[in-house]
C-alpha positions as a Python dict, from the first residue, in 0.01 Angstrom:
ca = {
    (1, 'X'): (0, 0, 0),
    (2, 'X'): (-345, 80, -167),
    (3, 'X'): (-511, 171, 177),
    (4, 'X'): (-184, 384, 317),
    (5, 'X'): (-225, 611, 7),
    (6, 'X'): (-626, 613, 86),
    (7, 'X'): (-576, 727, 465),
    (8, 'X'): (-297, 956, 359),
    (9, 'X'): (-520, 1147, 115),
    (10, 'X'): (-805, 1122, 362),
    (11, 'X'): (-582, 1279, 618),
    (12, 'X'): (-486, 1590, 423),
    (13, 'X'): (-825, 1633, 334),
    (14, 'X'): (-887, 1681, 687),
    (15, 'X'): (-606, 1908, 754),
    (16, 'X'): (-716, 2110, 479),
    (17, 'X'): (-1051, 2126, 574),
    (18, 'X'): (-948, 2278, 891),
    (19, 'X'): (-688, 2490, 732),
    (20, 'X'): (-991, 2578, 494),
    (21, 'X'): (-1166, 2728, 832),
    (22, 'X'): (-843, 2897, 959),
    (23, 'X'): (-799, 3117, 639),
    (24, 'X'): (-1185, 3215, 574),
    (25, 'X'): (-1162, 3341, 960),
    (26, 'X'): (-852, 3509, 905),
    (27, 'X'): (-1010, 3683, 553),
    (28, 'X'): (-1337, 3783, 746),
    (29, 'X'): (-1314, 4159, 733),
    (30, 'X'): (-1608, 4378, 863),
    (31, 'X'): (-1511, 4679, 705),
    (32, 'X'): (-1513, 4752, 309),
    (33, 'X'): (-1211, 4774, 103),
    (34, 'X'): (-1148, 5133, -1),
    (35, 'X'): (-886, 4993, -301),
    (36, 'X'): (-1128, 4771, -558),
    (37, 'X'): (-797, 4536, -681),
    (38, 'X'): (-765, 4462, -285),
    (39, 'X'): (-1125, 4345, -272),
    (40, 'X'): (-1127, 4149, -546),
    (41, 'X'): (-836, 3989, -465),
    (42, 'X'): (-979, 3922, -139),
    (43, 'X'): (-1302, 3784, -262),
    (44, 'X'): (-1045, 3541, -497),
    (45, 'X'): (-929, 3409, -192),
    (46, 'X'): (-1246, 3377, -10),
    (47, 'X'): (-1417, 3176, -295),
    (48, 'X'): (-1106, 2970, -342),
    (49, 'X'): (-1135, 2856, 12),
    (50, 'X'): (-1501, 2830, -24),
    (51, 'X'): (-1508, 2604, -318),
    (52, 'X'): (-1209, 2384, -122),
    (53, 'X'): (-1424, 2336, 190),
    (54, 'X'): (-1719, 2243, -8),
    (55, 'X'): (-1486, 1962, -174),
    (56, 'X'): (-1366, 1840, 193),
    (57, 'X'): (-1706, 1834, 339),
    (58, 'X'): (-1834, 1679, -17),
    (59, 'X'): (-1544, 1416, 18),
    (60, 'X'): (-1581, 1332, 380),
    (61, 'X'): (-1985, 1248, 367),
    (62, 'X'): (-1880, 1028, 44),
    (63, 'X'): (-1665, 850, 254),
    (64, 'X'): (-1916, 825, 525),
    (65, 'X'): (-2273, 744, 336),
    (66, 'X'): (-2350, 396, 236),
    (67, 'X'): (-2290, 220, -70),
    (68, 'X'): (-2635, 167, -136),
    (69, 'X'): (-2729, 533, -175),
    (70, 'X'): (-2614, 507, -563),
    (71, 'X'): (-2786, 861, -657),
    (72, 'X'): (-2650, 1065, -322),
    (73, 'X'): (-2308, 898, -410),
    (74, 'X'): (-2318, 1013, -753),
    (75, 'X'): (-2454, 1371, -668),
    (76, 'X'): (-2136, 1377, -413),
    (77, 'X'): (-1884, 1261, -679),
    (78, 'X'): (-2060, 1573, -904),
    (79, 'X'): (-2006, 1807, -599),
    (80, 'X'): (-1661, 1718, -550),
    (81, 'X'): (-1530, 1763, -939),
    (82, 'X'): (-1686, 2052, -1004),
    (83, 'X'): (-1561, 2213, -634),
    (84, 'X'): (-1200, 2108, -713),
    (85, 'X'): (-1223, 2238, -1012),
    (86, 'X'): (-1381, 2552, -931),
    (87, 'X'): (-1101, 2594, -675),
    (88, 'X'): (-853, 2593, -950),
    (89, 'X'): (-1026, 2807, -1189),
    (90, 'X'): (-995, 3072, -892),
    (91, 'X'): (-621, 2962, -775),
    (92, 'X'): (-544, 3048, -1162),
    (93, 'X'): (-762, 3350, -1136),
    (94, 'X'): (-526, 3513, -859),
    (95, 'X'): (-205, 3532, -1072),
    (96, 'X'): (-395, 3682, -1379),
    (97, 'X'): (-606, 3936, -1230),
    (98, 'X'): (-294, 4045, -1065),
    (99, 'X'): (-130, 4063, -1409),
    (100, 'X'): (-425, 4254, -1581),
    (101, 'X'): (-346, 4509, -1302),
    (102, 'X'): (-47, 4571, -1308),
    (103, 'X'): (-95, 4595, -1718),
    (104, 'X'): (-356, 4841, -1691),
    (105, 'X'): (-93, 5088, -1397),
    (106, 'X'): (161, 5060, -1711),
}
């Protein structure tokens, strides 16, 4: 049961890594944003993806690297925590900048 809930998580890492791909291709934009809440938001979105494709790749070479490495493994495990939660900290971000808008328009 232990390994099925290993491979599972493993697997939507994956997926989300290439989701992760999908989404900072669909935000590339050559041209500026005229509207700076539009931007921002943008650049919310682009970090958020960012900071989760830096956890998948982190993840997957942790999987991959030996055992024996103790102080790359540990510098991966770093990597990973602060990436996820860096990813939050701009998931949360999103909702609240858009509040702080829409305060400021009142």
């Amino acid at each position: 049961m232990y390994s099925l809930n290993i491979f599972c998580h493993e697997f939507v890492v994956a997926v989300s890594f290439v989701a992760c791909i999908i989404g900072l291709v669909l935000l590339w934009d050559s041209k500026p944003q005229k509207n700076e809440v539009e931007q921002t938001e943008r650049i919310l979105f682009r970090m958020s993806f960012t900071y989760w494709l830096v956890y998948c790749v982190a993840f997957g070479i942790e999987k991959i690297i030996l055992p024996d490495w103790e102080s790359a493994l540990m510098s991966l495990r770093i990597t990973t925590a602060l990436s996820y939660f860096l990813t939050f900290s701009c998931i949360v971000s999103l909702p609240l900048h858009k509040f702080a808008v829409h305060r400021v328009e009142e």
